[in-house]
CSV table of C-alpha atoms and ligand atoms in Angstrom, one decimal:
chain,number,residue,atom,x,y,z
A,1,MET,CA,-82.8,-9.1,-173.9
A,2,THR,CA,-83.7,-11.2,-177.0
A,3,GLU,CA,-87.0,-9.1,-177.8
A,4,GLY,CA,-89.4,-10.7,-179.9
A,5,MET,CA,-87.9,-14.1,-179.6
A,6,VAL,CA,-90.5,-15.6,-176.8
A,7,ALA,CA,-93.9,-16.2,-177.5
A,8,LYS,CA,-95.0,-14.6,-173.9
A,9,GLY,CA,-98.2,-16.1,-172.7
A,10,LEU,CA,-98.1,-18.7,-175.4
A,11,GLN,CA,-100.1,-16.2,-177.4
A,12,ASP,CA,-101.2,-18.3,-181.2
A,13,VAL,CA,-98.5,-20.7,-179.9
A,14,VAL,CA,-100.2,-24.3,-181.6
A,15,VAL,CA,-99.1,-27.0,-178.9
A,16,ASP,CA,-100.9,-30.0,-180.0
A,17,ASP,CA,-104.0,-31.5,-182.0
A,18,THR,CA,-107.2,-31.6,-180.2
A,19,TRP,CA,-110.8,-32.8,-181.4
A,20,ILE,CA,-112.5,-32.1,-178.5
A,21,CYS,CA,-113.3,-27.9,-179.0
A,22,LYS,CA,-112.8,-25.0,-181.4
A,23,ILE,CA,-112.7,-21.6,-181.0
A,24,ILE,CA,-113.1,-19.1,-183.9
A,25,GLY,CA,-112.1,-15.7,-182.1
A,26,ASP,CA,-112.6,-13.3,-184.6
A,27,VAL,CA,-116.1,-14.0,-185.2
A,28,GLY,CA,-116.8,-15.1,-181.7
A,29,LYS,CA,-117.7,-18.8,-182.5
A,30,LEU,CA,-117.4,-21.8,-180.3
A,31,TYR,CA,-118.0,-25.4,-181.0
A,32,TYR,CA,-117.8,-28.6,-178.8
A,33,TYR,CA,-116.9,-32.0,-181.4
A,34,GLY,CA,-118.4,-29.6,-184.2
A,35,TYR,CA,-121.7,-28.6,-182.4
A,36,SER,CA,-122.2,-24.7,-182.0
A,37,ILE,CA,-122.4,-23.4,-178.8
A,38,HIS,CA,-125.9,-21.8,-179.6
A,39,ASP,CA,-127.4,-25.2,-180.2
A,40,LEU,CA,-125.8,-26.9,-177.3
A,41,ALA,CA,-127.0,-24.3,-174.9
A,42,GLU,CA,-130.4,-24.1,-176.2
A,43,LYS,CA,-131.3,-28.0,-176.9
A,44,CYS,CA,-129.0,-29.8,-174.6
A,45,SER,CA,-129.0,-30.7,-171.0
A,46,TYR,CA,-125.5,-30.8,-169.3
A,47,GLU,CA,-125.7,-34.8,-169.2
A,48,GLU,CA,-125.9,-34.5,-173.0
A,49,VAL,CA,-122.8,-32.5,-173.0
A,50,VAL,CA,-121.1,-34.5,-170.4
A,51,PHE,CA,-121.5,-37.6,-172.8
A,52,LEU,CA,-120.5,-35.6,-176.0
A,53,LEU,CA,-117.2,-34.3,-174.5
A,54,LEU,CA,-116.4,-37.7,-173.0
A,55,LYS,CA,-117.5,-40.1,-176.1
A,56,GLY,CA,-117.0,-37.7,-178.9
A,57,LYS,CA,-120.6,-37.8,-179.9
A,58,LEU,CA,-123.9,-36.7,-179.2
A,59,PRO,CA,-125.6,-39.6,-177.1
A,60,ASN,CA,-128.9,-41.4,-178.3
A,61,LYS,CA,-131.9,-41.8,-175.9
A,62,THR,CA,-130.4,-45.2,-174.6
A,63,GLU,CA,-127.1,-43.4,-174.1
A,64,LEU,CA,-128.3,-40.4,-172.4
A,65,GLU,CA,-130.1,-42.8,-169.7
A,66,GLN,CA,-126.7,-44.7,-169.5
A,67,VAL,CA,-124.6,-41.5,-168.9
A,68,THR,CA,-127.5,-40.3,-166.4
A,69,GLY,CA,-127.7,-43.4,-164.7
A,70,ASP,CA,-123.8,-43.4,-164.4
A,71,LEU,CA,-123.6,-39.8,-163.1
A,72,LYS,CA,-126.6,-40.7,-160.3
A,73,GLN,CA,-124.6,-44.0,-159.6
A,74,ALA,CA,-121.8,-42.2,-158.8
A,75,ARG,CA,-123.2,-39.4,-156.4
A,76,GLY,CA,-122.4,-39.8,-152.7
A,77,LEU,CA,-119.4,-37.9,-151.3
A,78,PRO,CA,-117.2,-40.4,-149.3
A,79,LYS,CA,-117.2,-39.3,-145.6
A,80,GLU,CA,-113.5,-39.2,-145.9
A,81,VAL,CA,-113.7,-36.2,-148.2
A,82,THR,CA,-116.7,-34.5,-146.4
A,83,ASP,CA,-114.2,-34.8,-143.3
A,84,VAL,CA,-111.7,-32.6,-145.2
A,85,ILE,CA,-114.5,-30.0,-146.0
A,86,ARG,CA,-115.5,-30.1,-142.5
A,87,GLY,CA,-111.8,-29.7,-141.2
A,88,ALA,CA,-111.1,-26.4,-143.4
A,89,PRO,CA,-110.2,-23.6,-141.2
A,90,LYS,CA,-113.3,-21.0,-140.7
A,91,GLY,CA,-112.7,-18.2,-143.8
A,92,SER,CA,-111.0,-20.7,-146.2
A,93,ILE,CA,-111.5,-19.6,-149.4
A,94,PRO,CA,-114.0,-21.8,-151.2
A,95,MET,CA,-111.8,-22.9,-154.3
A,96,ASP,CA,-108.8,-23.8,-151.9
A,97,VAL,CA,-111.6,-26.2,-150.5
A,98,LEU,CA,-112.4,-27.5,-153.5
A,99,ARG,CA,-108.8,-28.2,-154.6
A,100,THR,CA,-107.9,-29.8,-151.5
A,101,ALA,CA,-111.4,-32.1,-151.9
A,102,ALA,CA,-110.4,-32.7,-155.4
A,103,SER,CA,-107.3,-34.0,-154.4
A,104,ALA,CA,-108.8,-36.4,-151.5
A,105,LEU,CA,-110.9,-37.9,-153.8
A,106,ALA,CA,-108.1,-39.8,-155.4
A,107,LEU,CA,-107.7,-41.5,-152.0
A,108,THR,CA,-111.1,-42.4,-151.7
A,109,ASP,CA,-110.8,-44.2,-155.4
A,110,ALA,CA,-110.0,-47.8,-155.1
A,111,LYS,CA,-108.7,-47.6,-158.5
A,112,PRO,CA,-107.3,-44.1,-158.9
A,113,ASN,CA,-104.5,-45.1,-161.5
A,114,ASP,CA,-106.6,-47.1,-163.4
A,115,ASP,CA,-106.0,-46.0,-167.1
A,116,SER,CA,-107.8,-48.5,-169.3
A,117,PRO,CA,-110.8,-46.6,-171.3
A,118,GLU,CA,-113.4,-47.9,-168.8
A,119,GLY,CA,-111.2,-46.5,-166.0
A,120,ARG,CA,-110.9,-43.2,-167.4
A,121,TYR,CA,-114.6,-42.8,-168.3
A,122,ARG,CA,-115.3,-44.2,-164.7
A,123,LYS,CA,-113.0,-41.5,-162.9
A,124,ALA,CA,-114.5,-38.5,-165.3
A,125,ILE,CA,-117.8,-39.4,-164.4
A,126,ARG,CA,-117.3,-39.6,-160.6
A,127,MET,CA,-115.3,-36.2,-160.7
A,128,VAL,CA,-118.2,-34.8,-162.4
A,129,ALA,CA,-120.8,-36.2,-160.3
A,130,LEU,CA,-118.9,-35.3,-157.1
A,131,PHE,CA,-117.8,-31.7,-157.9
A,132,PRO,CA,-121.0,-30.1,-157.0
A,133,GLU,CA,-121.5,-32.2,-153.6
A,134,ILE,CA,-117.9,-30.8,-152.6
A,135,VAL,CA,-119.2,-27.2,-153.6
A,136,ALA,CA,-122.5,-27.5,-151.9
A,137,ALA,CA,-121.4,-29.4,-148.7
A,138,ASP,CA,-118.5,-26.5,-148.3
A,139,TYR,CA,-121.3,-23.8,-149.1
A,140,ARG,CA,-123.9,-25.2,-146.4
A,141,LEU,CA,-121.2,-26.1,-143.6
A,142,ARG,CA,-120.0,-22.7,-144.0
A,143,ARG,CA,-123.4,-21.3,-143.1
A,144,GLY,CA,-123.8,-23.6,-140.2
A,145,GLU,CA,-125.9,-26.2,-142.0
A,146,GLN,CA,-125.3,-29.6,-142.8
A,147,PRO,CA,-124.7,-31.3,-146.2
A,148,VAL,CA,-127.9,-32.8,-147.7
A,149,ALA,CA,-127.9,-35.9,-149.7
A,150,ALA,CA,-128.2,-36.1,-153.7
A,151,ASN,CA,-132.1,-36.1,-155.0
A,152,PRO,CA,-132.2,-39.3,-157.1
A,153,LYS,CA,-134.9,-37.5,-159.0
A,154,LEU,CA,-133.3,-34.2,-160.0
A,155,ASN,CA,-131.1,-33.9,-163.2
A,156,HIS,CA,-127.4,-32.7,-162.6
A,157,ALA,CA,-128.0,-29.0,-162.7
A,158,ALA,CA,-131.2,-29.1,-160.6
A,159,ASN,CA,-129.6,-31.5,-158.1
A,160,PHE,CA,-126.5,-29.1,-157.7
A,161,LEU,CA,-129.2,-26.6,-156.9
A,162,TYR,CA,-131.2,-28.7,-154.4
A,163,LEU,CA,-127.7,-29.5,-152.6
A,164,LEU,CA,-126.7,-25.8,-152.2
A,165,HIS,CA,-130.3,-25.1,-150.8
A,166,GLY,CA,-131.7,-28.0,-149.5
A,167,LYS,CA,-134.9,-27.7,-151.3
A,168,GLU,CA,-135.9,-28.5,-155.0
A,169,PRO,CA,-135.3,-25.4,-157.4
A,170,GLY,CA,-138.2,-24.1,-159.4
A,171,ALA,CA,-137.9,-24.9,-163.1
A,172,ASP,CA,-136.7,-21.8,-164.4
A,173,ALA,CA,-133.5,-21.9,-162.2
A,174,ALA,CA,-132.8,-25.1,-162.9
A,175,ARG,CA,-133.0,-24.8,-166.6
A,176,THR,CA,-130.6,-21.4,-165.9
A,177,MET,CA,-128.2,-23.5,-164.2
A,178,ASP,CA,-128.3,-26.2,-166.7
A,179,VAL,CA,-127.6,-23.7,-169.4
A,180,ALA,CA,-124.3,-21.9,-167.2
A,181,LEU,CA,-123.0,-25.4,-167.0
A,182,VAL,CA,-123.5,-26.4,-170.4
A,183,LEU,CA,-121.8,-22.9,-171.4
A,184,HIS,CA,-118.9,-23.3,-169.0
A,185,ALA,CA,-118.1,-27.0,-169.7
A,186,GLU,CA,-115.2,-26.8,-172.2
A,187,HIS,CA,-113.4,-24.1,-174.0
A,188,ASP,CA,-110.1,-25.9,-175.6
A,189,PHE,CA,-106.5,-25.0,-174.4
A,190,ASN,CA,-107.0,-22.6,-171.7
A,191,ALA,CA,-105.1,-22.0,-168.7
A,192,SER,CA,-106.9,-24.4,-166.3
A,193,THR,CA,-107.3,-27.2,-169.2
A,194,PHE,CA,-103.7,-26.6,-170.6
A,195,THR,CA,-102.4,-27.0,-166.4
A,196,ALA,CA,-104.6,-30.3,-166.6
A,197,ARG,CA,-102.9,-31.5,-170.1
A,198,VAL,CA,-99.3,-30.7,-168.9
A,199,ILE,CA,-99.7,-32.6,-165.7
A,200,ALA,CA,-101.5,-35.7,-167.6
A,201,ALA,CA,-98.5,-35.7,-170.3
A,202,THR,CA,-96.4,-37.0,-167.4
A,203,MET,CA,-98.8,-39.9,-167.0
A,204,SER,CA,-99.6,-38.8,-163.4
A,205,ASP,CA,-103.4,-39.7,-162.6
A,206,MET,CA,-106.8,-37.8,-163.5
A,207,TYR,CA,-107.1,-36.7,-160.1
A,208,SER,CA,-103.7,-34.7,-159.9
A,209,ALA,CA,-104.3,-33.4,-163.4
A,210,ILE,CA,-107.9,-31.9,-162.1
A,211,THR,CA,-106.6,-30.8,-158.8
A,212,GLY,CA,-104.0,-28.4,-160.7
A,213,ALA,CA,-106.9,-27.3,-163.0
A,214,VAL,CA,-108.9,-26.4,-160.1
A,215,GLY,CA,-105.7,-24.2,-158.9
A,216,ALA,CA,-105.6,-22.5,-162.1
A,217,LEU,CA,-109.1,-21.8,-162.6
A,218,LYS,CA,-108.9,-20.2,-159.4
A,219,GLY,CA,-107.0,-16.7,-160.6
A,220,PRO,CA,-108.6,-13.5,-161.1
A,221,LEU,CA,-107.6,-13.7,-164.9
A,222,HIS,CA,-109.1,-17.0,-165.4
A,223,GLY,CA,-112.1,-18.5,-163.8
A,224,GLY,CA,-111.9,-16.0,-160.9
A,225,ALA,CA,-113.1,-13.3,-162.9
A,226,ASN,CA,-116.8,-13.8,-162.3
A,227,GLU,CA,-116.4,-12.9,-158.6
A,228,GLY,CA,-114.6,-10.0,-159.6
A,229,VAL,CA,-117.4,-8.9,-161.8
A,230,ILE,CA,-120.1,-8.9,-159.3
A,231,LYS,CA,-118.2,-7.2,-156.8
A,232,THR,CA,-117.4,-4.3,-159.3
A,233,LEU,CA,-121.1,-4.1,-159.9
A,234,LEU,CA,-121.8,-3.8,-155.9
A,235,GLU,CA,-119.1,-1.7,-155.6
A,236,ILE,CA,-120.5,0.8,-158.3
A,237,GLY,CA,-123.8,0.4,-156.9
A,238,GLU,CA,-126.1,2.8,-159.1
A,239,PRO,CA,-126.3,3.1,-162.5
A,240,ALA,CA,-125.7,7.0,-162.4
A,241,LYS,CA,-122.2,5.8,-160.7
A,242,ILE,CA,-121.2,3.8,-163.7
A,243,LYS,CA,-119.2,6.6,-165.7
A,244,PRO,CA,-117.3,8.2,-163.2
A,245,TRP,CA,-116.3,5.1,-161.9
A,246,LEU,CA,-115.0,3.5,-165.1
A,247,THR,CA,-112.9,6.9,-165.7
A,248,GLU,CA,-111.3,7.0,-162.4
A,249,LYS,CA,-110.4,3.2,-162.6
A,250,PHE,CA,-109.0,3.6,-166.3
A,251,LYS,CA,-106.7,6.2,-164.8
A,252,GLU,CA,-105.2,3.4,-162.6
A,253,LYS,CA,-102.1,1.8,-164.3
A,254,ASN,CA,-102.7,-1.9,-164.9
A,255,PHE,CA,-106.7,-1.8,-164.1
A,256,ARG,CA,-108.4,-4.6,-165.3
A,257,LEU,CA,-112.2,-4.7,-165.4
A,258,MET,CA,-113.2,-8.1,-164.6
A,259,GLY,CA,-115.1,-10.0,-167.2
A,260,PHE,CA,-114.0,-8.1,-170.1
A,261,GLY,CA,-111.2,-9.2,-172.8
A,262,HIS,CA,-110.1,-12.6,-173.9
A,263,ARG,CA,-107.0,-13.9,-175.3
A,264,VAL,CA,-108.7,-15.2,-178.2
A,265,TYR,CA,-112.1,-13.9,-179.0
A,266,LYS,CA,-111.6,-10.5,-180.6
A,267,THR,CA,-115.3,-9.8,-180.5
A,268,LEU,CA,-118.3,-10.8,-178.1
A,269,ASP,CA,-117.6,-14.1,-176.7
A,270,PRO,CA,-120.4,-16.1,-177.5
A,271,ARG,CA,-121.2,-17.5,-174.0
A,272,ALA,CA,-121.9,-13.7,-173.0
A,273,ILE,CA,-124.6,-13.6,-175.6
A,274,VAL,CA,-126.6,-16.6,-174.0
A,275,LEU,CA,-125.8,-15.8,-170.7
A,276,LYS,CA,-127.0,-11.8,-171.2
A,277,LYS,CA,-130.3,-13.5,-171.9
A,278,TYR,CA,-130.5,-15.4,-168.9
A,279,SER,CA,-129.0,-12.5,-166.8
A,280,LYS,CA,-132.1,-10.4,-167.9
A,281,LYS,CA,-134.6,-13.0,-167.7
A,282,THR,CA,-133.5,-14.2,-164.1
A,283,GLY,CA,-133.7,-10.7,-163.1
A,284,GLU,CA,-137.2,-10.1,-164.6
A,285,GLU,CA,-138.4,-13.6,-162.8
A,286,ARG,CA,-136.9,-11.6,-159.5
A,287,GLY,CA,-138.4,-8.4,-160.1
A,288,THR,CA,-135.1,-6.7,-160.7
A,289,THR,CA,-133.4,-5.8,-163.5
A,290,LYS,CA,-130.9,-3.6,-162.2
A,291,TRP,CA,-127.5,-5.6,-162.4
A,292,TYR,CA,-128.8,-6.6,-165.8
A,293,GLU,CA,-129.4,-2.7,-167.0
A,294,MET,CA,-125.7,-1.8,-165.5
A,295,SER,CA,-124.3,-4.8,-167.1
A,296,ASN,CA,-125.4,-3.5,-170.2
A,297,GLU,CA,-124.5,-0.1,-170.0
A,298,ILE,CA,-121.2,-0.9,-168.9
A,299,GLU,CA,-121.1,-2.9,-171.8
A,300,GLY,CA,-121.9,-0.3,-174.2
A,301,MET,CA,-119.3,2.0,-172.7
A,302,MET,CA,-116.3,-0.5,-173.0
A,303,LYS,CA,-117.6,-1.6,-176.7
A,304,GLY,CA,-117.2,2.3,-177.5
A,305,ARG,CA,-113.9,2.8,-176.2
A,306,GLU,CA,-111.1,3.6,-178.8
A,307,LYS,CA,-109.8,0.3,-178.1
A,308,PRO,CA,-112.9,-1.5,-177.6
A,309,LEU,CA,-113.2,-4.5,-174.8
A,310,TYR,CA,-115.8,-7.1,-175.3
A,311,PRO,CA,-117.9,-9.0,-172.2
A,312,ASN,CA,-116.3,-12.6,-171.7
A,313,VAL,CA,-118.1,-15.5,-170.4
A,314,ASP,CA,-117.6,-14.1,-166.7
A,315,PHE,CA,-119.5,-11.0,-167.2
A,316,TYR,CA,-123.2,-12.0,-167.3
A,317,SER,CA,-122.7,-15.1,-165.3
A,318,ALA,CA,-122.2,-12.9,-162.2
A,319,SER,CA,-125.7,-10.8,-162.6
A,320,THR,CA,-127.4,-14.1,-163.5
A,321,TYR,CA,-125.9,-15.8,-160.4
A,322,PHE,CA,-126.6,-12.8,-158.3
A,323,MET,CA,-130.2,-12.8,-159.4
A,324,MET,CA,-130.6,-16.5,-158.3
A,325,GLY,CA,-129.5,-15.6,-154.7
A,326,LEU,CA,-126.4,-17.1,-155.0
A,327,PRO,CA,-123.1,-15.4,-153.2
A,328,PRO,CA,-120.3,-14.4,-154.9
A,329,GLU,CA,-117.8,-16.6,-153.4
A,330,ILE,CA,-119.4,-19.7,-155.3
A,331,TYR,CA,-119.3,-18.4,-158.7
A,332,THR,CA,-115.9,-19.7,-159.4
A,333,PRO,CA,-116.4,-22.9,-157.9
A,334,ILE,CA,-119.7,-23.3,-160.0
A,335,PHE,CA,-117.4,-22.5,-163.1
A,336,ALA,CA,-115.3,-25.6,-161.9
A,337,VAL,CA,-118.5,-27.8,-161.3
A,338,ALA,CA,-119.1,-27.3,-165.2
A,339,ARG,CA,-115.5,-27.5,-166.4
A,340,VAL,CA,-114.6,-30.5,-164.7
A,341,VAL,CA,-115.8,-32.4,-167.6
A,342,GLY,CA,-113.8,-30.7,-170.1
A,343,TRP,CA,-110.8,-31.2,-168.0
A,344,CYS,CA,-111.3,-34.9,-167.9
A,345,ALA,CA,-111.9,-34.8,-171.5
A,346,HIS,CA,-108.8,-32.9,-172.3
A,347,VAL,CA,-106.8,-35.4,-169.9
A,348,ILE,CA,-108.4,-38.4,-171.7
A,349,GLU,CA,-107.3,-37.0,-175.2
A,350,GLN,CA,-103.8,-36.1,-173.9
A,351,GLN,CA,-103.1,-39.5,-172.6
A,352,THR,CA,-104.4,-41.3,-175.6
A,353,HIS,CA,-101.9,-39.4,-178.0
A,354,ASN,CA,-99.4,-38.3,-175.5
A,355,ARG,CA,-95.9,-36.7,-175.6
A,356,LEU,CA,-94.6,-35.4,-172.6
A,357,ILE,CA,-95.1,-31.3,-172.4
A,358,ARG,CA,-91.7,-29.8,-172.1
A,359,PRO,CA,-91.1,-26.3,-173.4
A,360,ALA,CA,-88.1,-24.1,-173.8
A,361,ALA,CA,-87.2,-20.7,-172.2
A,362,GLU,CA,-84.9,-17.8,-173.4
A,363,TYR,CA,-82.3,-17.6,-170.7
A,364,HIS,CA,-81.1,-14.0,-170.0
A,365,GLY,CA,-78.6,-14.8,-167.1
A,366,GLU,CA,-74.8,-15.4,-167.4
A,367,ILE,CA,-73.2,-18.8,-167.5
A,368,ASP,CA,-69.7,-20.2,-166.8
A,369,LYS,CA,-69.4,-17.7,-163.6
A,370,PRO,CA,-66.6,-18.5,-161.3
A,371,PHE,CA,-67.7,-20.4,-158.0
A,372,VAL,CA,-67.4,-18.2,-154.9
A,373,GLU,CA,-67.1,-20.3,-151.7
A,374,ILE,CA,-69.5,-19.8,-148.8
A,375,GLY,CA,-67.0,-17.9,-146.9
A,376,ALA,CA,-65.7,-15.7,-149.6
A,377,ARG,CA,-69.2,-14.3,-150.9
B,401,LIG,N1,-109.5,-4.4,-168.6
B,401,LIG,C1,-108.8,-3.4,-168.9
B,401,LIG,N2,-108.0,-3.6,-170.1
B,401,LIG,C2,-107.8,-4.7,-170.5
B,401,LIG,C3,-108.8,-5.7,-170.1
B,401,LIG,C4,-109.7,-5.6,-168.8
B,401,LIG,N3,-110.6,-6.3,-168.7
B,401,LIG,N4,-108.4,-6.7,-170.9
B,401,LIG,C5,-107.4,-6.8,-171.6
B,401,LIG,N5,-107.1,-5.1,-171.8
B,401,LIG,C6,-106.1,-4.4,-172.2
B,401,LIG,C7,-104.7,-4.4,-171.5
B,401,LIG,O1,-104.5,-3.7,-170.5
B,401,LIG,C8,-103.9,-4.4,-172.9
B,401,LIG,O2,-103.6,-3.3,-173.3
B,401,LIG,P1,-102.6,-2.6,-174.1
B,401,LIG,O3,-102.1,-3.2,-175.3
B,401,LIG,O4,-103.0,-1.1,-173.9
B,401,LIG,O5,-101.5,-2.9,-173.2
B,401,LIG,C9,-104.9,-4.9,-173.9
B,401,LIG,O6,-105.9,-4.9,-173.9
B,401,LIG,C10,-104.5,-6.5,-174.3
B,401,LIG,O7,-104.5,-7.0,-173.0
B,401,LIG,P2,-103.3,-8.5,-172.6
B,401,LIG,O8,-103.1,-8.6,-171.1
B,401,LIG,O9,-102.2,-8.5,-173.4
B,401,LIG,O10,-104.6,-9.3,-173.2
B,401,LIG,P3,-104.2,-10.9,-172.9
B,401,LIG,O11,-104.8,-11.8,-173.8
B,401,LIG,O12,-103.0,-11.2,-172.2
B,401,LIG,O13,-105.4,-11.3,-171.6
B,401,LIG,C11,-107.2,-11.4,-170.3
B,401,LIG,C12,-106.6,-11.5,-171.5
B,401,LIG,C13,-108.7,-12.4,-170.1
B,401,LIG,C14,-106.1,-12.1,-169.2
B,401,LIG,C15,-107.5,-10.0,-170.1
B,401,LIG,O14,-108.5,-9.7,-170.9
B,401,LIG,C16,-108.0,-9.6,-168.4
B,401,LIG,O15,-107.1,-9.4,-167.9
B,401,LIG,N6,-109.6,-9.5,-168.3
B,401,LIG,C17,-110.0,-9.3,-166.9
B,401,LIG,C18,-110.1,-10.6,-166.3
B,401,LIG,C19,-111.1,-11.7,-166.8
B,401,LIG,O16,-112.2,-11.2,-167.2
B,401,LIG,N7,-110.8,-13.0,-167.3
B,401,LIG,C20,-111.7,-14.3,-167.8
B,401,LIG,C21,-111.6,-14.4,-169.2
B,401,LIG,S1,-112.8,-15.5,-170.0
B,401,LIG,C22,-113.3,-16.6,-168.6
B,401,LIG,C23,-112.0,-17.7,-168.8
B,401,LIG,O17,-112.1,-18.4,-169.5
B,401,LIG,O18,-111.3,-17.5,-167.7
């Protein structure tokens, strides 16, 4: 073994230039095109962030109307894609359905390989517009309900909730979803985005890159953690059981507490700070802050450990969504609904300044072994 020669997990390896996103992990800062995530979450709609990530600047009023119109225009899931969702075997995992449907979107695009700037923008807008429809159609079908058509009066976040529940959401729920989408929209070279960039760097098409990214996001060490968080909270069940539960679990080898830790943040994830407020607020609106209180207590205990662990974006999104009446299996798909724009922005950036991504590996096996014919092995 040549220990120390490899950058295991590519930690701290700078693989490319980017202009889209900056994380300062030591102090918990996050910027999209230079704008602080706190300003974006408090003052922007998801549509503004879509424009920012795809065009590199905040939209003025006319540009915002334009991008909002483009997103509405792109709504309406092709029947072929709805049929793919309908045809998924009972019990399929929602992220698997989303991954398959994302791939099927390419088949219903007349110009899936149009890599002109206009073509790339159109494909990105199309995927941003249709991801909520895929997730919602699957959500409703597995409950024995028919998908509903988009509501042209509603913005992206409110329409997503409308697509899920078949009725207009209240203003608080719509705003909470809008903030959640903004917070999850982009996060530099995370695993799913890097996956998208690796695929894009072969000059394959945007649909292939995004389909791969959905697959990467599904993993419990990445976007799948939010589902794990709510399962943990439900398993613990009561505030009094937190301490004994954690004590027992941390005795297990390789135990990972979902929603804690991060490769880049060495302190609080700024997105968790915002979502913590929404977890509390949503709990108060729904008449129970139990899941927020439990989350807060777990956060305190983890921060107080000899080796402190801090909550990441997935920790407080889980209790927020749960309080919004959303079931756990949909939490990672919601992450994808938000992140698809970030992936598209990175695919465009990668292909604009492209070089094939092809790293090297440290080989530990033998070479020049004498070949043995099959009968002699
Ligand atoms: N629970 C328990 N121990 C942890 C955790 C955790 N959640 N996170 C890190 N550690 C420990 C780990 O055991 C290791 O300890 P030691 O040095 O004694 O061996 C140390 O902290 C460093 O861990 P690592 O695995 O080298 O760190 P990493 O940068 O490779 O992992 C991570 C980052 C996110 C995969 C990890 O923190 C983790 O597994 N967290 C739980 C899953 C999770 O919440 N993922 C969501 C990430 S944020 C949303 C997103 O973008 O995906």
